[in-house]
Backbone as JSON Lines, residues from 0, in Angstrom:
{"i":0,"aa":"M","n":[7.41,125.64,17.58],"ca":[7.9,125.92,18.93],"c":[9.37,125.55,19.04]}
{"i":1,"aa":"R","n":[10.12,126.35,19.73],"ca":[11.54,126.09,19.92],"c":[11.76,125.36,21.25]}
{"i":2,"aa":"Y","n":[12.49,124.28,21.19],"ca":[12.73,123.49,22.39],"c":[14.18,123.54,22.81]}
{"i":3,"aa":"T","n":[14.42,123.36,24.08],"ca":[15.77,123.11,24.57],"c":[15.84,121.62,24.88]}
{"i":4,"aa":"T","n":[16.97,121.01,24.57],"ca":[17.13,119.57,24.74],"c":[18.07,119.29,25.9]}
{"i":5,"aa":"Q","n":[17.65,118.41,26.76],"ca":[18.48,118.03,27.91],"c":[18.61,116.52,27.94]}
{"i":6,"aa":"F","n":[19.86,116.03,27.94],"ca":[20.06,114.59,28.11],"c":[19.75,114.24,29.57]}
{"i":7,"aa":"L","n":[18.82,113.32,29.75],"ca":[18.42,112.96,31.12],"c":[19.25,111.83,31.69]}
{"i":8,"aa":"L","n":[19.2,110.68,31.02],"ca":[19.9,109.51,31.56],"c":[19.93,108.39,30.54]}
{"i":9,"aa":"S","n":[20.8,107.4,30.81],"ca":[20.85,106.16,30.05],"c":[20.32,105.06,30.96]}
{"i":10,"aa":"A","n":[19.24,104.44,30.56],"ca":[18.61,103.41,31.38],"c":[19.0,102.01,30.92]}
{"i":11,"aa":"L","n":[19.47,101.2,31.84],"ca":[19.83,99.81,31.54],"c":[18.84,98.84,32.16]}
{"i":12,"aa":"S","n":[17.83,99.37,32.83],"ca":[16.77,98.54,33.4],"c":[15.52,99.38,33.53]}
{"i":13,"aa":"A","n":[14.37,98.72,33.66],"ca":[13.1,99.43,33.79],"c":[13.09,100.3,35.05]}
{"i":14,"aa":"A","n":[13.82,99.87,36.07],"ca":[13.86,100.63,37.33],"c":[14.51,102.0,37.14]}
{"i":15,"aa":"Q","n":[15.31,102.14,36.08],"ca":[16.02,103.4,35.84],"c":[15.24,104.35,34.92]}
{"i":16,"aa":"F","n":[14.11,103.92,34.39],"ca":[13.34,104.79,33.5],"c":[12.92,106.07,34.25]}
{"i":17,"aa":"P","n":[12.94,107.22,33.57],"ca":[12.46,108.44,34.22],"c":[10.96,108.36,34.48]}
{"i":18,"aa":"A","n":[10.48,109.15,35.41],"ca":[9.05,109.16,35.71],"c":[8.26,109.49,34.46]}
{"i":19,"aa":"P","n":[7.16,108.76,34.2],"ca":[6.35,108.99,32.99],"c":[5.46,110.23,33.15]}
{"i":20,"aa":"T","n":[5.95,111.36,32.69],"ca":[5.23,112.63,32.91],"c":[4.75,113.3,31.63]}
{"i":21,"aa":"V","n":[5.5,113.14,30.52],"ca":[5.15,113.8,29.26],"c":[5.12,112.76,28.14]}
{"i":22,"aa":"P","n":[4.46,113.06,27.01],"ca":[4.44,112.12,25.89],"c":[5.86,111.78,25.43]}
{"i":23,"aa":"E","n":[6.07,110.5,25.11],"ca":[7.39,110.05,24.69],"c":[7.35,109.53,23.27]}
{"i":24,"aa":"I","n":[8.42,109.81,22.54],"ca":[8.57,109.33,21.17],"c":[9.83,108.48,21.13]}
{"i":25,"aa":"A","n":[9.68,107.22,20.77],"ca":[10.81,106.29,20.73],"c":[11.37,106.2,19.31]}
{"i":26,"aa":"F","n":[12.69,106.17,19.21],"ca":[13.37,106.02,17.92],"c":[14.02,104.65,17.88]}
{"i":27,"aa":"L","n":[13.62,103.87,16.86],"ca":[14.11,102.5,16.72],"c":[14.66,102.29,15.33]}
{"i":28,"aa":"G","n":[15.67,101.41,15.22],"ca":[16.22,101.12,13.9],"c":[17.49,100.3,14.01]}
{"i":29,"aa":"R","n":[17.94,99.78,12.87],"ca":[19.18,99.02,12.87],"c":[20.37,99.91,13.23]}
{"i":30,"aa":"S","n":[21.44,99.3,13.64],"ca":[22.58,100.04,14.2],"c":[23.17,101.08,13.27]}
{"i":31,"aa":"N","n":[23.13,100.86,11.96],"ca":[23.79,101.78,11.02],"c":[22.8,102.63,10.25]}
{"i":32,"aa":"V","n":[21.6,102.83,10.79],"ca":[20.54,103.52,10.05],"c":[20.64,105.05,10.17]}
{"i":33,"aa":"G","n":[21.51,105.53,11.08],"ca":[21.69,106.98,11.23],"c":[20.76,107.58,12.27]}
{"i":34,"aa":"K","n":[20.47,106.81,13.31],"ca":[19.52,107.23,14.34],"c":[20.0,108.46,15.1]}
{"i":35,"aa":"S","n":[21.23,108.42,15.59],"ca":[21.77,109.54,16.37],"c":[21.87,110.81,15.54]}
{"i":36,"aa":"S","n":[22.3,110.66,14.28],"ca":[22.4,111.83,13.39],"c":[21.03,112.45,13.17]}
{"i":37,"aa":"L","n":[20.01,111.62,13.0],"ca":[18.66,112.14,12.79],"c":[18.13,112.83,14.04]}
{"i":38,"aa":"L","n":[18.39,112.24,15.2],"ca":[17.97,112.87,16.45],"c":[18.58,114.25,16.59]}
{"i":39,"aa":"N","n":[19.87,114.35,16.28],"ca":[20.55,115.65,16.37],"c":[20.0,116.65,15.36]}
{"i":40,"aa":"A","n":[19.67,116.18,14.17],"ca":[19.09,117.07,13.15],"c":[17.71,117.54,13.6]}
{"i":41,"aa":"L","n":[17.01,116.67,14.27],"ca":[15.65,116.98,14.72],"c":[15.66,118.05,15.81]}
{"i":42,"aa":"V","n":[16.52,117.9,16.79],"ca":[16.52,118.85,17.91],"c":[17.48,120.01,17.69]}
{"i":43,"aa":"G","n":[18.24,119.97,16.58],"ca":[19.16,121.07,16.29],"c":[20.27,121.19,17.3]}
{"i":44,"aa":"D","n":[20.7,120.05,17.79],"ca":[21.67,120.05,18.86],"c":[22.48,118.76,18.77]}
{"i":45,"aa":"K","n":[23.68,118.76,19.33],"ca":[24.48,117.54,19.36],"c":[24.14,116.76,20.65]}
{"i":46,"aa":"A","n":[22.87,116.46,20.79],"ca":[22.41,115.79,22.0],"c":[22.8,114.32,22.02]}
{"i":47,"aa":"A","n":[22.57,113.64,20.89],"ca":[22.86,112.22,20.8],"c":[24.28,112.02,20.26]}
{"i":48,"aa":"K","n":[25.03,111.15,20.91],"ca":[26.41,110.91,20.51],"c":[26.43,110.07,19.22]}
{"i":49,"aa":"V","n":[27.1,110.59,18.2],"ca":[27.21,109.88,16.92],"c":[28.52,109.1,16.93]}
{"i":50,"aa":"S","n":[28.42,107.79,16.83],"ca":[29.6,106.95,16.86],"c":[29.95,106.47,15.47]}
{"i":51,"aa":"S","n":[31.25,106.35,15.21],"ca":[31.69,105.83,13.91],"c":[31.51,104.31,13.87]}
{"i":52,"aa":"T","n":[31.29,103.7,15.04],"ca":[31.05,102.27,15.12],"c":[29.58,102.02,15.41]}
{"i":53,"aa":"P","n":[28.82,101.48,14.45],"ca":[27.39,101.23,14.67],"c":[27.17,100.3,15.85]}
{"i":54,"aa":"G","n":[26.04,100.48,16.53],"ca":[25.67,99.59,17.61],"c":[26.27,99.92,18.95]}
{"i":55,"aa":"R","n":[26.78,101.13,19.12],"ca":[27.38,101.5,20.4],"c":[26.34,101.76,21.5]}
{"i":56,"aa":"T","n":[25.11,102.1,21.09],"ca":[24.07,102.37,22.08],"c":[23.68,101.07,22.76]}
{"i":57,"aa":"R","n":[23.91,100.98,24.05],"ca":[23.59,99.76,24.81],"c":[22.38,99.97,25.71]}
{"i":58,"aa":"A","n":[22.01,101.23,25.94],"ca":[20.94,101.56,26.86],"c":[19.85,102.31,26.11]}
{"i":59,"aa":"I","n":[18.75,102.6,26.81],"ca":[17.76,103.53,26.28],"c":[18.16,104.91,26.77]}
{"i":60,"aa":"N","n":[18.49,105.79,25.85],"ca":[18.89,107.16,26.21],"c":[17.68,108.09,26.14]}
{"i":61,"aa":"F","n":[17.42,108.79,27.22],"ca":[16.26,109.68,27.3],"c":[16.7,111.14,27.2]}
{"i":62,"aa":"F","n":[15.97,111.9,26.34],"ca":[16.23,113.32,26.17],"c":[14.94,114.08,26.44]}
{"i":63,"aa":"L","n":[15.01,115.08,27.3],"ca":[13.83,115.88,27.64],"c":[13.8,117.15,26.82]}
{"i":64,"aa":"L","n":[12.66,117.42,26.16],"ca":[12.48,118.65,25.4],"c":[11.59,119.59,26.21]}
{"i":65,"aa":"S","n":[12.09,120.8,26.45],"ca":[11.33,121.8,27.21],"c":[11.09,123.03,26.35]}
{"i":66,"aa":"D","n":[10.01,123.77,26.66],"ca":[9.7,124.98,25.91],"c":[10.51,126.18,26.43]}
{"i":67,"aa":"E","n":[10.19,127.36,25.9],"ca":[10.97,128.57,26.26],"c":[10.93,128.88,27.75]}
{"i":68,"aa":"K","n":[9.87,128.44,28.43],"ca":[9.75,128.68,29.87],"c":[10.24,127.5,30.69]}
{"i":69,"aa":"Q","n":[10.98,126.62,30.02],"ca":[11.56,125.44,30.65],"c":[10.51,124.48,31.2]}
{"i":70,"aa":"R","n":[9.35,124.46,30.56],"ca":[8.33,123.5,30.95],"c":[8.5,122.25,30.09]}
{"i":71,"aa":"P","n":[8.63,121.08,30.71],"ca":[8.79,119.84,29.94],"c":[7.62,119.62,28.99]}
{"i":72,"aa":"Q","n":[7.92,119.29,27.73],"ca":[6.89,119.09,26.72],"c":[6.8,117.65,26.23]}
{"i":73,"aa":"R","n":[7.95,117.02,26.04],"ca":[7.95,115.64,25.58],"c":[9.33,115.05,25.82]}
{"i":74,"aa":"M","n":[9.39,113.73,25.67],"ca":[10.64,113.0,25.86],"c":[10.95,112.23,24.58]}
{"i":75,"aa":"L","n":[12.22,112.22,24.2],"ca":[12.67,111.38,23.09],"c":[13.47,110.23,23.69]}
{"i":76,"aa":"A","n":[13.2,109.03,23.23],"ca":[13.91,107.85,23.72],"c":[14.66,107.2,22.56]}
{"i":77,"aa":"D","n":[15.98,107.13,22.7],"ca":[16.85,106.54,21.68],"c":[17.15,105.1,22.11]}
{"i":78,"aa":"L","n":[16.59,104.14,21.38],"ca":[16.74,102.73,21.75],"c":[17.92,102.07,21.06]}
{"i":79,"aa":"P","n":[18.49,101.02,21.67],"ca":[19.61,100.32,21.04],"c":[19.26,99.81,19.66]}
{"i":80,"aa":"G","n":[20.23,99.84,18.76],"ca":[20.0,99.36,17.39],"c":[19.94,97.85,17.33]}
{"i":81,"aa":"Y","n":[19.36,97.36,16.23],"ca":[19.21,95.91,16.1],"c":[20.53,95.18,16.01]}
{"i":82,"aa":"G","n":[21.57,95.84,15.53],"ca":[22.87,95.19,15.4],"c":[23.33,94.64,16.73]}
{"i":83,"aa":"Y","n":[22.99,95.39,17.78],"ca":[23.32,94.95,19.13],"c":[22.27,93.96,19.63]}
{"i":84,"aa":"A","n":[21.01,94.23,19.3],"ca":[19.92,93.42,19.82],"c":[19.83,92.05,19.16]}
{"i":85,"aa":"K","n":[20.38,91.95,17.93],"ca":[20.37,90.68,17.2],"c":[18.96,90.11,17.08]}
{"i":86,"aa":"I","n":[18.08,90.89,16.51],"ca":[16.71,90.43,16.33],"c":[16.7,89.25,15.34]}
{"i":87,"aa":"S","n":[16.08,88.17,15.76],"ca":[15.98,87.01,14.87],"c":[14.51,86.69,14.65]}
{"i":88,"aa":"K","n":[14.09,85.47,15.01],"ca":[12.69,85.1,14.75],"c":[11.72,85.93,15.58]}
{"i":89,"aa":"S","n":[12.08,86.2,16.82],"ca":[11.19,86.98,17.68],"c":[11.95,88.16,18.26]}
{"i":90,"aa":"I","n":[11.45,89.35,17.99],"ca":[12.1,90.54,18.5],"c":[12.18,90.49,20.02]}
{"i":91,"aa":"S","n":[11.07,90.17,20.66],"ca":[11.03,90.24,22.11],"c":[11.92,89.21,22.78]}
{"i":92,"aa":"A","n":[12.18,88.08,22.1],"ca":[13.01,87.03,22.7],"c":[14.47,87.44,22.77]}
{"i":93,"aa":"E","n":[14.92,88.23,21.82],"ca":[16.33,88.57,21.74],"c":[16.68,89.92,22.36]}
{"i":94,"aa":"W","n":[15.72,90.82,22.42],"ca":[16.05,92.14,22.96],"c":[16.27,92.06,24.46]}
{"i":95,"aa":"P","n":[17.16,92.89,24.98],"ca":[17.35,92.92,26.44],"c":[16.0,93.11,27.13]}
{"i":96,"aa":"K","n":[15.86,92.5,28.29],"ca":[14.56,92.41,28.94],"c":[13.9,93.75,29.25]}
{"i":97,"aa":"F","n":[14.69,94.81,29.36],"ca":[14.08,96.1,29.69],"c":[13.53,96.82,28.47]}
{"i":98,"aa":"I","n":[13.9,96.39,27.26],"ca":[13.44,97.09,26.06],"c":[12.02,96.69,25.7]}
{"i":99,"aa":"E","n":[11.72,95.41,25.76],"ca":[10.35,94.99,25.45],"c":[9.35,95.6,26.43]}
{"i":100,"aa":"P","n":[9.6,95.56,27.75],"ca":[8.65,96.21,28.67],"c":[8.47,97.69,28.37]}
{"i":101,"aa":"Y","n":[9.54,98.36,27.96],"ca":[9.4,99.78,27.63],"c":[8.42,99.96,26.47]}
{"i":102,"aa":"L","n":[8.61,99.19,25.4],"ca":[7.76,99.31,24.22],"c":[6.33,98.82,24.48]}
{"i":103,"aa":"A","n":[6.19,97.8,25.31],"ca":[4.87,97.19,25.51],"c":[4.06,97.89,26.6]}
{"i":104,"aa":"E","n":[4.75,98.41,27.63],"ca":[4.03,98.84,28.83],"c":[4.16,100.32,29.17]}
{"i":105,"aa":"R","n":[5.06,101.05,28.56],"ca":[5.27,102.44,28.94],"c":[4.02,103.27,28.65]}
{"i":106,"aa":"A","n":[3.42,103.8,29.69],"ca":[2.13,104.48,29.57],"c":[2.21,105.75,28.73]}
{"i":107,"aa":"T","n":[3.34,106.45,28.78],"ca":[3.46,107.74,28.09],"c":[4.07,107.62,26.7]}
{"i":108,"aa":"L","n":[4.35,106.39,26.24],"ca":[4.9,106.2,24.89],"c":[3.79,106.44,23.86]}
{"i":109,"aa":"S","n":[3.87,107.55,23.14],"ca":[2.77,107.91,22.24],"c":[3.07,107.66,20.77]}
{"i":110,"aa":"L","n":[4.35,107.48,20.41],"ca":[4.69,107.21,19.01],"c":[6.05,106.54,18.91]}
{"i":111,"aa":"C","n":[6.14,105.52,18.04],"ca":[7.41,104.86,17.76],"c":[7.84,105.25,16.34]}
{"i":112,"aa":"I","n":[9.04,105.82,16.22],"ca":[9.59,106.18,14.92],"c":[10.5,105.02,14.48]}
{"i":113,"aa":"C","n":[10.07,104.29,13.45],"ca":[10.84,103.16,12.94],"c":[11.71,103.63,11.78]}
{"i":114,"aa":"L","n":[13.01,103.65,12.0],"ca":[13.93,104.16,10.99],"c":[14.42,103.03,10.09]}
{"i":115,"aa":"V","n":[14.36,103.26,8.78],"ca":[14.86,102.31,7.8],"c":[15.78,103.06,6.83]}
{"i":116,"aa":"D","n":[16.73,102.35,6.25],"ca":[17.69,102.95,5.33],"c":[17.09,102.98,3.92]}
{"i":117,"aa":"S","n":[16.95,104.18,3.35],"ca":[16.34,104.3,2.02],"c":[17.23,103.74,0.91]}
{"i":118,"aa":"N","n":[18.5,103.48,1.21],"ca":[19.45,103.03,0.19],"c":[19.47,101.52,-0.01]}
{"i":119,"aa":"I","n":[18.78,100.78,0.85],"ca":[18.8,99.32,0.74],"c":[17.37,98.77,0.71]}
{"i":120,"aa":"P","n":[17.19,97.55,0.19],"ca":[15.85,96.97,0.11],"c":[15.25,96.75,1.51]}
{"i":121,"aa":"P","n":[13.94,96.54,1.59],"ca":[13.3,96.27,2.89],"c":[13.97,95.1,3.6]}
{"i":122,"aa":"Q","n":[14.18,95.24,4.89],"ca":[14.86,94.21,5.68],"c":[13.86,93.44,6.54]}
{"i":123,"aa":"E","n":[14.12,92.15,6.69],"ca":[13.24,91.3,7.48],"c":[13.15,91.8,8.93]}
{"i":124,"aa":"R","n":[14.26,92.25,9.47],"ca":[14.26,92.74,10.86],"c":[13.32,93.93,11.02]}
{"i":125,"aa":"D","n":[13.32,94.82,10.04],"ca":[12.44,95.98,10.11],"c":[10.97,95.55,10.04]}
{"i":126,"aa":"R","n":[10.7,94.59,9.17],"ca":[9.32,94.09,9.03],"c":[8.86,93.43,10.33]}
{"i":127,"aa":"Q","n":[9.76,92.69,10.98],"ca":[9.43,92.04,12.25],"c":[9.11,93.08,13.32]}
{"i":128,"aa":"L","n":[9.88,94.15,13.35],"ca":[9.64,95.2,14.34],"c":[8.25,95.81,14.14]}
{"i":129,"aa":"I","n":[7.92,96.12,12.89],"ca":[6.62,96.73,12.59],"c":[5.49,95.79,12.96]}
{"i":130,"aa":"E","n":[5.66,94.49,12.67],"ca":[4.65,93.5,13.05],"c":[4.49,93.45,14.56]}
{"i":131,"aa":"W","n":[5.6,93.52,15.28],"ca":[5.57,93.49,16.75],"c":[4.84,94.7,17.3]}
{"i":132,"aa":"L","n":[5.12,95.87,16.74],"ca":[4.45,97.1,17.2],"c":[2.96,97.05,16.91]}
{"i":133,"aa":"R","n":[2.6,96.52,15.75],"ca":[1.18,96.37,15.42],"c":[0.49,95.47,16.45]}
{"i":134,"aa":"A","n":[1.14,94.33,16.75],"ca":[0.57,93.37,17.7],"c":[0.44,93.98,19.1]}
{"i":135,"aa":"A","n":[1.39,94.87,19.44],"ca":[1.38,95.52,20.75],"c":[0.42,96.71,20.8]}
{"i":136,"aa":"G","n":[-0.16,97.05,19.64],"ca":[-1.1,98.16,19.6],"c":[-0.45,99.52,19.68]}
{"i":137,"aa":"R","n":[0.81,99.6,19.27],"ca":[1.54,100.88,19.34],"c":[1.41,101.67,18.04]}
{"i":138,"aa":"R","n":[1.25,102.99,18.18],"ca":[1.27,103.87,17.01],"c":[2.71,103.99,16.54]}
{"i":139,"aa":"F","n":[2.91,103.96,15.22],"ca":[4.27,104.06,14.7],"c":[4.28,104.8,13.38]}
{"i":140,"aa":"A","n":[5.44,105.31,13.03],"ca":[5.66,105.93,11.73],"c":[6.96,105.37,11.17]}
{"i":141,"aa":"V","n":[6.95,105.03,9.88],"ca":[8.17,104.52,9.23],"c":[8.87,105.69,8.55]}
{"i":142,"aa":"V","n":[10.13,105.88,8.9],"ca":[10.92,107.0,8.39],"c":[12.16,106.46,7.68]}
{"i":143,"aa":"A","n":[12.32,106.83,6.4],"ca":[13.46,106.37,5.6],"c":[14.57,107.41,5.64]}
{"i":144,"aa":"T","n":[15.74,107.01,6.12],"ca":[16.87,107.92,6.3],"c":[17.79,107.94,5.07]}
{"i":145,"aa":"K","n":[18.7,108.91,5.06],"ca":[19.77,109.01,4.07],"c":[19.27,109.2,2.63]}
{"i":146,"aa":"V","n":[18.13,109.88,2.45],"ca":[17.6,110.06,1.1],"c":[18.43,111.03,0.27]}
{"i":147,"aa":"D","n":[19.33,111.79,0.91],"ca":[20.19,112.71,0.16],"c":[21.13,111.96,-0.77]}
{"i":148,"aa":"R","n":[21.31,110.67,-0.54],"ca":[22.21,109.87,-1.37],"c":[21.53,109.34,-2.64]}
{"i":149,"aa":"L","n":[20.22,109.6,-2.77],"ca":[19.47,109.04,-3.89],"c":[18.99,110.12,-4.85]}
{"i":150,"aa":"S","n":[19.02,109.8,-6.15],"ca":[18.45,110.7,-7.15],"c":[16.93,110.55,-7.13]}
{"i":151,"aa":"G","n":[16.23,111.47,-7.78],"ca":[14.77,111.48,-7.76],"c":[14.11,110.18,-8.11]}
{"i":152,"aa":"N","n":[14.49,109.59,-9.26],"ca":[13.86,108.35,-9.72],"c":[14.16,107.17,-8.8]}
{"i":153,"aa":"V","n":[15.41,107.07,-8.39],"ca":[15.81,105.97,-7.5],"c":[15.12,106.13,-6.14]}
{"i":154,"aa":"R","n":[15.0,107.36,-5.68],"ca":[14.34,107.63,-4.4],"c":[12.89,107.15,-4.46]}
{"i":155,"aa":"T","n":[12.18,107.52,-5.53],"ca":[10.78,107.11,-5.69],"c":[10.65,105.6,-5.73]}
{"i":156,"aa":"K","n":[11.54,104.95,-6.47],"ca":[11.52,103.49,-6.6],"c":[11.79,102.82,-5.25]}
{"i":157,"aa":"N","n":[12.81,103.31,-4.52],"ca":[13.17,102.7,-3.24],"c":[12.08,102.89,-2.19]}
{"i":158,"aa":"L","n":[11.46,104.08,-2.16],"ca":[10.4,104.33,-1.19],"c":[9.2,103.43,-1.47]}
{"i":159,"aa":"H","n":[8.9,103.23,-2.75],"ca":[7.8,102.33,-3.12],"c":[8.11,100.9,-2.67]}
{"i":160,"aa":"A","n":[9.38,100.48,-2.86],"ca":[9.78,99.13,-2.45],"c":[9.67,98.96,-0.93]}
{"i":161,"aa":"L","n":[10.01,100.01,-0.19],"ca":[9.91,99.95,1.27],"c":[8.45,99.83,1.71]}
{"i":162,"aa":"K","n":[7.58,100.62,1.1],"ca":[6.15,100.54,1.45],"c":[5.6,99.13,1.2]}
{"i":163,"aa":"K","n":[5.95,98.59,0.04],"ca":[5.46,97.26,-0.32],"c":[6.05,96.18,0.58]}
{"i":164,"aa":"G","n":[7.37,96.24,0.77],"ca":[8.05,95.21,1.54],"c":[7.71,95.22,3.02]}
{"i":165,"aa":"L","n":[7.47,96.41,3.57],"ca":[7.15,96.53,4.99],"c":[5.65,96.55,5.24]}
{"i":166,"aa":"E","n":[4.88,96.53,4.15],"ca":[3.42,96.52,4.23],"c":[2.88,97.71,5.01]}
{"i":167,"aa":"V","n":[3.33,98.9,4.62],"ca":[2.85,100.14,5.23],"c":[2.36,101.08,4.12]}
{"i":168,"aa":"E","n":[1.45,101.97,4.48],"ca":[0.88,102.88,3.49],"c":[1.74,104.12,3.29]}
{"i":169,"aa":"D","n":[2.56,104.46,4.27],"ca":[3.29,105.71,4.22],"c":[4.71,105.54,4.73]}
{"i":170,"aa":"V","n":[5.67,106.09,4.0],"ca":[7.06,106.14,4.44],"c":[7.53,107.58,4.3]}
{"i":171,"aa":"L","n":[7.97,108.17,5.38],"ca":[8.45,109.55,5.36],"c":[9.94,109.57,5.05]}
{"i":172,"aa":"A","n":[10.32,110.27,3.98],"ca":[11.73,110.35,3.57],"c":[12.4,111.53,4.27]}
{"i":173,"aa":"V","n":[13.57,111.27,4.87],"ca":[14.3,112.34,5.57],"c":[15.8,112.24,5.29]}
{"i":174,"aa":"S","n":[16.47,113.35,5.55],"ca":[17.93,113.39,5.49],"c":[18.45,114.24,6.63]}
{"i":175,"aa":"A","n":[19.26,113.63,7.5],"ca":[19.87,114.38,8.59],"c":[20.87,115.39,8.04]}
{"i":176,"aa":"K","n":[21.47,115.06,6.89],"ca":[22.51,115.91,6.31],"c":[21.94,117.19,5.7]}
{"i":177,"aa":"T","n":[20.86,117.06,4.91],"ca":[20.29,118.22,4.22],"c":[19.06,118.8,4.94]}
{"i":178,"aa":"K","n":[18.6,118.09,5.98],"ca":[17.4,118.46,6.75],"c":[16.11,118.23,5.95]}
{"i":179,"aa":"Y","n":[16.2,117.52,4.83],"ca":[15.01,117.19,4.05],"c":[14.06,116.35,4.91]}
{"i":180,"aa":"G","n":[12.78,116.74,4.96],"ca":[11.77,115.98,5.68],"c":[11.74,116.19,7.18]}
{"i":181,"aa":"I","n":[12.69,116.97,7.72],"ca":[12.76,117.16,9.17],"c":[11.51,117.9,9.69]}
{"i":182,"aa":"G","n":[11.04,118.88,8.91],"ca":[9.84,119.62,9.31],"c":[8.63,118.71,9.43]}
{"i":183,"aa":"E","n":[8.48,117.82,8.46],"ca":[7.33,116.9,8.5],"c":[7.46,115.91,9.66]}
{"i":184,"aa":"L","n":[8.7,115.49,9.93],"ca":[8.91,114.58,11.06],"c":[8.55,115.28,12.37]}
{"i":185,"aa":"W","n":[8.9,116.56,12.48],"ca":[8.52,117.34,13.66],"c":[7.02,117.38,13.8]}
{"i":186,"aa":"A","n":[6.32,117.53,12.67],"ca":[4.86,117.57,12.69],"c":[4.28,116.27,13.26]}
{"i":187,"aa":"R","n":[4.91,115.14,12.92],"ca":[4.47,113.85,13.47],"c":[4.69,113.81,14.98]}
{"i":188,"aa":"V","n":[5.85,114.32,15.4],"ca":[6.17,114.35,16.83],"c":[5.17,115.23,17.59]}
{"i":189,"aa":"E","n":[4.86,116.4,17.01],"ca":[3.9,117.31,17.62],"c":[2.51,116.68,17.69]}
{"i":190,"aa":"A","n":[2.11,116.01,16.63],"ca":[0.78,115.38,16.59],"c":[0.66,114.28,17.62]}
{"i":191,"aa":"A","n":[1.76,113.6,17.9],"ca":[1.74,112.51,18.88],"c":[1.33,113.03,20.25]}
{"i":192,"aa":"K","n":[1.69,114.27,20.54],"ca":[1.33,114.84,21.83],"c":[-0.17,115.03,21.93]}
{"i":193,"aa":"A","n":[-0.77,115.47,20.84],"ca":[-2.21,115.72,20.84],"c":[-3.01,114.44,21.05]}
{"i":194,"aa":"D","n":[-2.44,113.31,20.66],"ca":[-3.13,112.03,20.8],"c":[-3.01,111.46,22.21]}
{"i":195,"aa":"Q","n":[-2.12,112.04,22.99],"ca":[-1.87,111.49,24.32],"c":[-3.06,111.76,25.24]}
{"i":196,"aa":"A","n":[-3.59,110.72,25.83],"ca":[-4.76,110.88,26.71],"c":[-4.34,111.47,28.05]}
């Protein structure tokens, strides 16, 4: 299905969140993981602003995806990167107060996309996030970015290390630059809608 993407708003508090009407997919990751580039590759549009300085996202940015008849289908939520959030021992203790309620309480949040960099070893902050989502009972998918920078053997080795280090069974490899894995990521986004009660 072809979607049109509309930037809705930047929310700095729970009071500013858009009305919960369609399934939402949240994108989370460290500040330099390539979140905005991946979002743009996913929707085929320059919807998310790509900054040369990591950590510029201070709010939760909401993007509405509509079908050919302009009927809202789902929402994408771009969350601030960890570089800004400074996740330490407890994710929820350090994140701005409106981010934890969004992840813990948002009724229409159907999938969290946890972005990790395929070029570096598993990070403690990423593992903490996954543990937090598990504890909160949230569905999530781990997506490894920037795989275009890796050769076949190194890619296989790094993805295996990420699975082991983050204690997950599956890591989806993607590249915003070459569009590798974008189709499969879309399939995950589409499937999240079907799971929405």
